[in-house]
Tab-separated table of C-alpha atoms in Angstrom:
chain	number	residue	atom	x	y	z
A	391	UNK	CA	-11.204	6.984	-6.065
A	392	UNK	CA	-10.865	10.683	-6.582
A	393	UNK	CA	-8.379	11.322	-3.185
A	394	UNK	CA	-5.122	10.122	-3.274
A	395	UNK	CA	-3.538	8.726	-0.103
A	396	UNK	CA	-1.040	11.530	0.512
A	397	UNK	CA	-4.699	14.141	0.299
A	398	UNK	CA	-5.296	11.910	3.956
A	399	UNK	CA	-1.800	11.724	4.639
A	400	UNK	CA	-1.538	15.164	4.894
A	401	UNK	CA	-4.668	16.122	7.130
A	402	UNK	CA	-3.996	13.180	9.439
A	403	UNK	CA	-3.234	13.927	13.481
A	404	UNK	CA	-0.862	11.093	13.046
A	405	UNK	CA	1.137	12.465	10.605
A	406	UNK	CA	2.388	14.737	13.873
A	407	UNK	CA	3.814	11.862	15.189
A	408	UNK	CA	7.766	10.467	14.759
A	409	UNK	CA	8.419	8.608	11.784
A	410	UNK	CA	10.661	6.482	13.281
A	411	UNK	CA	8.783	5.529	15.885
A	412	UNK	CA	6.181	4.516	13.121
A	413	UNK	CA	8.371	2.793	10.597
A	414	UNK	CA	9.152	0.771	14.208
A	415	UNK	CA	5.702	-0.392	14.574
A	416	UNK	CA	4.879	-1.312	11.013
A	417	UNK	CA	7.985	-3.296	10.604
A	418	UNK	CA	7.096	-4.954	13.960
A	419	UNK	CA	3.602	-5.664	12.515
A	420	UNK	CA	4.981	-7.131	9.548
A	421	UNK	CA	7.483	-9.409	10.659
A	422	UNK	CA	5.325	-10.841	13.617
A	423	UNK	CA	2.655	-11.425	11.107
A	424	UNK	CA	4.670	-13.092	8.956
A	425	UNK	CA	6.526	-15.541	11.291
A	426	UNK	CA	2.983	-16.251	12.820
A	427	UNK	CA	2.155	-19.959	12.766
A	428	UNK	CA	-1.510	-19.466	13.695
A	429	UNK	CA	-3.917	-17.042	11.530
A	430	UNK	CA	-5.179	-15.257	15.202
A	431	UNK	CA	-2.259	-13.162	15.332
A	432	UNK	CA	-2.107	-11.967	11.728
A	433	UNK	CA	-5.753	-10.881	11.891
A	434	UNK	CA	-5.113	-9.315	15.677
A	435	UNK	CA	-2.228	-7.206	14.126
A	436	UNK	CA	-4.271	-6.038	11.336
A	437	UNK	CA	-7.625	-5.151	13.835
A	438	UNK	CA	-5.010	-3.018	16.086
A	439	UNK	CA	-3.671	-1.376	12.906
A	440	UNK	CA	-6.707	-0.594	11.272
A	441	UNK	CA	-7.894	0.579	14.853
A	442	UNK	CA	-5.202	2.848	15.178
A	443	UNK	CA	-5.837	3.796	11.230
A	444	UNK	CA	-9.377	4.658	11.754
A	445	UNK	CA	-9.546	6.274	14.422
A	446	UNK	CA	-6.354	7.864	16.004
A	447	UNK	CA	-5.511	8.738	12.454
A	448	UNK	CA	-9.014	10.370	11.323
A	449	UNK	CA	-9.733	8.063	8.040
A	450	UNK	CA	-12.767	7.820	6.693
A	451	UNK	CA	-14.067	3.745	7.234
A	452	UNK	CA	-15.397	4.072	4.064
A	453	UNK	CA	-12.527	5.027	2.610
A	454	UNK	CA	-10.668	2.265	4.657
A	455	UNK	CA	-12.618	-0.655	3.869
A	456	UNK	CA	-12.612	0.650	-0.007
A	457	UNK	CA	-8.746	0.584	0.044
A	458	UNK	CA	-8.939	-2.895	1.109
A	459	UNK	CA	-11.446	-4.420	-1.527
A	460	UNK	CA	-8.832	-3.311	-3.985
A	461	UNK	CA	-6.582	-6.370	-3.776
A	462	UNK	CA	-9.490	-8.217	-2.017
A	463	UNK	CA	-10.498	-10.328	-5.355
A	464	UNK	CA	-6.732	-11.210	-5.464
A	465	UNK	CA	-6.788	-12.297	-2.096
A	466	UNK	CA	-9.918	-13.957	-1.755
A	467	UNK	CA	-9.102	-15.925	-5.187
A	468	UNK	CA	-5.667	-17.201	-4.188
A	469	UNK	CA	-7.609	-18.472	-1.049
A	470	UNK	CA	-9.729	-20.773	-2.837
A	471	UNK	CA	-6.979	-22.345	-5.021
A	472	UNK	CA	-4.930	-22.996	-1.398
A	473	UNK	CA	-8.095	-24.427	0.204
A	474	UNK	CA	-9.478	-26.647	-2.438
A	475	UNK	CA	-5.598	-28.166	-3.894
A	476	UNK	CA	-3.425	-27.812	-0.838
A	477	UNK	CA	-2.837	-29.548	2.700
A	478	UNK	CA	-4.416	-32.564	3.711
A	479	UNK	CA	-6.517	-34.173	6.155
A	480	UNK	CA	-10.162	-34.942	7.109
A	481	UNK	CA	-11.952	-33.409	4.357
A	482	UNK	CA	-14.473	-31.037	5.448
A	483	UNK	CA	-16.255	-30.470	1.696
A	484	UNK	CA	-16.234	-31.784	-1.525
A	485	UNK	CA	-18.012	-32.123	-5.015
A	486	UNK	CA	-17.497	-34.750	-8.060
A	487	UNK	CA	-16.692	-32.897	-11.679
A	488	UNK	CA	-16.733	-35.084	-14.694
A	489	UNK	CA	-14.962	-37.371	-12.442
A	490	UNK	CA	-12.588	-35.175	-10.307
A	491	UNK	CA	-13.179	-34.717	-7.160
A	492	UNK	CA	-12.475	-31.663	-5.377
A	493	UNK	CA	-12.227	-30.835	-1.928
A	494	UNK	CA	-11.840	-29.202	1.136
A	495	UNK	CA	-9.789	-30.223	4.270
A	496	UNK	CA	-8.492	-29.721	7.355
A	497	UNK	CA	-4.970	-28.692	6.232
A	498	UNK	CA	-5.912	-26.673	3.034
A	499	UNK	CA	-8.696	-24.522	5.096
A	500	UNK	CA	-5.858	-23.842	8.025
A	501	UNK	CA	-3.560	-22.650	4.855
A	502	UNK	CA	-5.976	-20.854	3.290
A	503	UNK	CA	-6.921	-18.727	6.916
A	504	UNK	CA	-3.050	-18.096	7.674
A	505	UNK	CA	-2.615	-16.500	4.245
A	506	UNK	CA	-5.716	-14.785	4.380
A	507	UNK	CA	-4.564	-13.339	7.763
A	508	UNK	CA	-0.479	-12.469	6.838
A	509	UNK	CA	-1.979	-10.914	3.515
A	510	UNK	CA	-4.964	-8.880	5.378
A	511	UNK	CA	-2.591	-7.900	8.038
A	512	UNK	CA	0.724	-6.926	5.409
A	513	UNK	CA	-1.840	-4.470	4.135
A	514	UNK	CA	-2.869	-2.857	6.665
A	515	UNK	CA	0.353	-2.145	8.200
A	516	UNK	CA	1.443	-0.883	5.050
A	517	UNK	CA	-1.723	1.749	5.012
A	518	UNK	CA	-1.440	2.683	8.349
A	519	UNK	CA	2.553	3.822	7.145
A	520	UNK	CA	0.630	5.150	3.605
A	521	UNK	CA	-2.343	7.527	5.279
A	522	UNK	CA	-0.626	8.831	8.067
A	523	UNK	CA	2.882	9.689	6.701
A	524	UNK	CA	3.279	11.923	3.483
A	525	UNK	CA	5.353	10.449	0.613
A	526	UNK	CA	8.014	13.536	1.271
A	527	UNK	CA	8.477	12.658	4.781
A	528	UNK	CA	9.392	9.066	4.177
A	529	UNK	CA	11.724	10.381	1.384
A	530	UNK	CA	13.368	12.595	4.368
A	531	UNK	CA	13.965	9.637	6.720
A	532	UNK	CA	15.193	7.458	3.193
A	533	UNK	CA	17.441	10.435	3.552
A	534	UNK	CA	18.018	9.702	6.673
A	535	UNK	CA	19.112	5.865	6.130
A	536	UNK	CA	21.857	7.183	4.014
A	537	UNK	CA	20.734	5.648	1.200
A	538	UNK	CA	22.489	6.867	-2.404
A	539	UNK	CA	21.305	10.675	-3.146
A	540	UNK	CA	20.410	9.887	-6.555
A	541	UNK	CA	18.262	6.795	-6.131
A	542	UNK	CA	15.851	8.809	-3.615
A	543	UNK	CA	15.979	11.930	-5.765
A	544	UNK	CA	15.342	10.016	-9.002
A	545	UNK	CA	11.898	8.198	-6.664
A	546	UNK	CA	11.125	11.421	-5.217
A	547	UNK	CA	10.479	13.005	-8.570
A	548	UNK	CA	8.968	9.930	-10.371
A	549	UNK	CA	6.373	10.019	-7.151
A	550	UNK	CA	5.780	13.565	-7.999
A	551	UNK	CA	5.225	13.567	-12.112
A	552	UNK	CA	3.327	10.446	-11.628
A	553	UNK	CA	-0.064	12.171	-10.273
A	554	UNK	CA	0.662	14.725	-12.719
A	555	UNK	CA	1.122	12.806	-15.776
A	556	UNK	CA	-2.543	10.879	-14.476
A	557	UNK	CA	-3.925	14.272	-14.554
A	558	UNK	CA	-2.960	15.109	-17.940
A	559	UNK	CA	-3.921	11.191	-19.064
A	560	UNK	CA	-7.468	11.772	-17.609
A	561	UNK	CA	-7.884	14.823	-19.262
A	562	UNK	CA	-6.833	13.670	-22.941
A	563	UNK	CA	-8.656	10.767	-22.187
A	564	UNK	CA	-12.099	12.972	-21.463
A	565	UNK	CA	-11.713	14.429	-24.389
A	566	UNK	CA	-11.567	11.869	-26.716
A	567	UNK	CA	-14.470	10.858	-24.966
A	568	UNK	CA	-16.812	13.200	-25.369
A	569	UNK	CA	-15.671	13.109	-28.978
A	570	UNK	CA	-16.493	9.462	-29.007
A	571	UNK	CA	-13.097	8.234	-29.268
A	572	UNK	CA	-14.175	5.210	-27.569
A	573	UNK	CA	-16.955	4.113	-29.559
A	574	UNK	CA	-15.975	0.574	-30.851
A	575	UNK	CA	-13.034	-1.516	-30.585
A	576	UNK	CA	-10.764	-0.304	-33.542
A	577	UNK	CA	-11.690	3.618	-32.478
A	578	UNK	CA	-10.470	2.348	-28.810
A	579	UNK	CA	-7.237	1.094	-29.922
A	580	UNK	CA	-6.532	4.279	-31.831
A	581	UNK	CA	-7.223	6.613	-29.318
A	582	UNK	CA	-5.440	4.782	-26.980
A	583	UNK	CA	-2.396	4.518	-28.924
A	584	UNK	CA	-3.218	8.718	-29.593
A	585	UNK	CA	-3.479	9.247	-25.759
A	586	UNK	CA	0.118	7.138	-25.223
A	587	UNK	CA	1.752	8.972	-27.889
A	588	UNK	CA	0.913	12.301	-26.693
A	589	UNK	CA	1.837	11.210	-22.722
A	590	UNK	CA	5.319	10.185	-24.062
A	591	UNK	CA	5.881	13.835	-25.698
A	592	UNK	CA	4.729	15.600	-22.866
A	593	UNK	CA	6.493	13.477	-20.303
A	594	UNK	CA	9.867	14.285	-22.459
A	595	UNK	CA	8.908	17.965	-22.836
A	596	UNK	CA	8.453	18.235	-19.283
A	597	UNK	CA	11.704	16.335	-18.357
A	598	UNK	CA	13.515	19.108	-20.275
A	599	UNK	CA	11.292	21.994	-18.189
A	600	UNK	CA	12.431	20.330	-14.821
A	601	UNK	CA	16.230	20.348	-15.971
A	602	UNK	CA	16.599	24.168	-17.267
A	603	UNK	CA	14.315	25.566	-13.961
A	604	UNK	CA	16.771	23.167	-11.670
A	605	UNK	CA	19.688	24.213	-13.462
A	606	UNK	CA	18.727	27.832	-13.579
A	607	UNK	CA	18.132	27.798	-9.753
A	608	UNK	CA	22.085	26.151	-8.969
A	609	UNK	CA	20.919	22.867	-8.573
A	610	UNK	CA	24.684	21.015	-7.754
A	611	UNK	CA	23.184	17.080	-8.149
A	612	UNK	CA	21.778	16.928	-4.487
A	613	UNK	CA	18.042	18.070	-3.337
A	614	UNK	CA	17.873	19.617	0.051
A	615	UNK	CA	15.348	17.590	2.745
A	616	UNK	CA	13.801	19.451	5.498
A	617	UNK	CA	13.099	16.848	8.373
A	618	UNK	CA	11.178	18.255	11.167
A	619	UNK	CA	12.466	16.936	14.632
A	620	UNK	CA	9.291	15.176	16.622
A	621	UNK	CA	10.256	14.024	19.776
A	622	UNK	CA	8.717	10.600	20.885
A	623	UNK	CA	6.038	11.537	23.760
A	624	UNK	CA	6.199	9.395	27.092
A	625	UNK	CA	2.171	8.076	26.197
A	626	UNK	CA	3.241	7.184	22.666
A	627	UNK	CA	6.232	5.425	24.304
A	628	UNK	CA	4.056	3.336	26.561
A	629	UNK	CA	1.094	2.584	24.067
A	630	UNK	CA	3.426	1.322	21.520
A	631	UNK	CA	5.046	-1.193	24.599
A	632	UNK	CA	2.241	-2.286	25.574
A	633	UNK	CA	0.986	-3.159	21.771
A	634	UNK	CA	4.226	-5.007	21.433
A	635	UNK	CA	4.231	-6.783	24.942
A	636	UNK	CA	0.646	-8.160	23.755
A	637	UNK	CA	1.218	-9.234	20.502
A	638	UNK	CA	4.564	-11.495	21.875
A	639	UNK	CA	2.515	-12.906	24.286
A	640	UNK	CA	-0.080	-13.595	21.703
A	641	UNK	CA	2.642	-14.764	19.578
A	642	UNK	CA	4.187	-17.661	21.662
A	643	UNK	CA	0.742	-18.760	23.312
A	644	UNK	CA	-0.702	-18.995	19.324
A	645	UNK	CA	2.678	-20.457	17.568
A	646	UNK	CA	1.115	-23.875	17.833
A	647	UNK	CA	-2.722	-23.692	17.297
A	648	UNK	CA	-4.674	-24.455	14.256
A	649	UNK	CA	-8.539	-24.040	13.700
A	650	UNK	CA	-8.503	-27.736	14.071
């Protein structure tokens, strides 16, 4: 996945938009899908963000749906062990091994769906906030929140030397490559240990770069965040109303039902 999130982040239309007003709608999202008794609201929430994802912010499906296989196999996995060894019920499908039977029923499969839906639903909330807001803008409103200076500084720069420190990873690790550094197991392990060696160095070199060029431009212990005021539009006022008119609604008329 060559493109980071921030690369969309920063070409998105949405990114325009208050962050306020979407911090609002993603921790709406979250906590209705959470408190959710039924799995129909979790997946509704995460159709209406990925909606809004797709196309009011101008990503790629591809992309999209690639973002969400990532912690798919997680997902899917934790699903199985819930459905087959929790709940209880009429079972629905089952199989003898060596003995042990294993099953399926009607309380393990409604489990399995509702934490299918709050995980698939958590996620895409929290990529809707991820490709339409840029990392430096949510460290503004952190600002914002009057959280401790030094916490968001010290997060604001690890975010930064992170991507850098990949870069530099990639590269070492490309060239011991093409020098078959990664021939056979005991070659692996000592390039590896080679490429960690070398990122430590460089990480404490650059540490000591960042501190003489901060120092040398009067840096007093505080970084300076530009916020740009984004006024909430009347139409972003009512579509974000009516989204969270529905899912209530949806919410108390789905507390109580199960697929069974």
């Amino acid at each position: 996945m060559t493109n980071i999130l921030d690369d969309y982040a920063l070409v998105s239309p949405l990114r325009y938009r208050n962050n306020w007003l979407k911090l609002t709608i993603i921790t709406f999202g979250l906590l209705m899908g959470v408190s959710s008794q039924s799995f129909i609201l979790p997946f509704t929430v995460a159709f209406c963000m990925s909606f809004a994802t797709v196309h009011f912010g101008k990503i790629p499906v591809g992309f999209y749906l690639k973002l969400l296989s990532a912690p798919a196999v997680f997902v899917i996995l934790s699903v199985i062990i819930i459905a087959f060894f929790f709940g209880s019920g009429t079972e629905l499908f089952g199989f003898n091994v060596f003995s042990y039977r294993f099953g399926i029923n009607t309380g393990g499969l409604d489990m399995a769906l509702l934490v299918f839906s709050r995980t698939l639903s958590g996620m895409s909330c929290l990529f809707f906030l991820a490709l339409t807001t840029p990392m430096v803008e949510l460290f503004s409103v952190l600002k914002a929140t009057k959280l401790p200076d030094s916490l968001i500084e010290l997060s604001m720069m690890m975010y930064r030397y992170i991507f850098v420190f990949l870069e530099v990873a990639w590269g070492i690790r490309y060239a011991q490559t093409v020098r078959l550094g990664y021939k056979d197991w005991r070659t692996s392990l000592n390039s590896l240990a080679m490429l960690a060696t070398t990122l430590f160095i460089r990480s404490w070199e650059q540490g000591e770069k960042i501190f003489i060029s901060m120092s040398a431009r009067c840096y007093d212990g505080r970084i300076l965040f530009f916020e740009e005021k984004r006024p909430v539009r009347a139409t972003e006022l009512i579509l974000t109303g009516t989204y969270f008119s529905a899912i209530l609604v949806l919410w108390y008329l789905t507390n109580d039902i199960s697929i069974f």
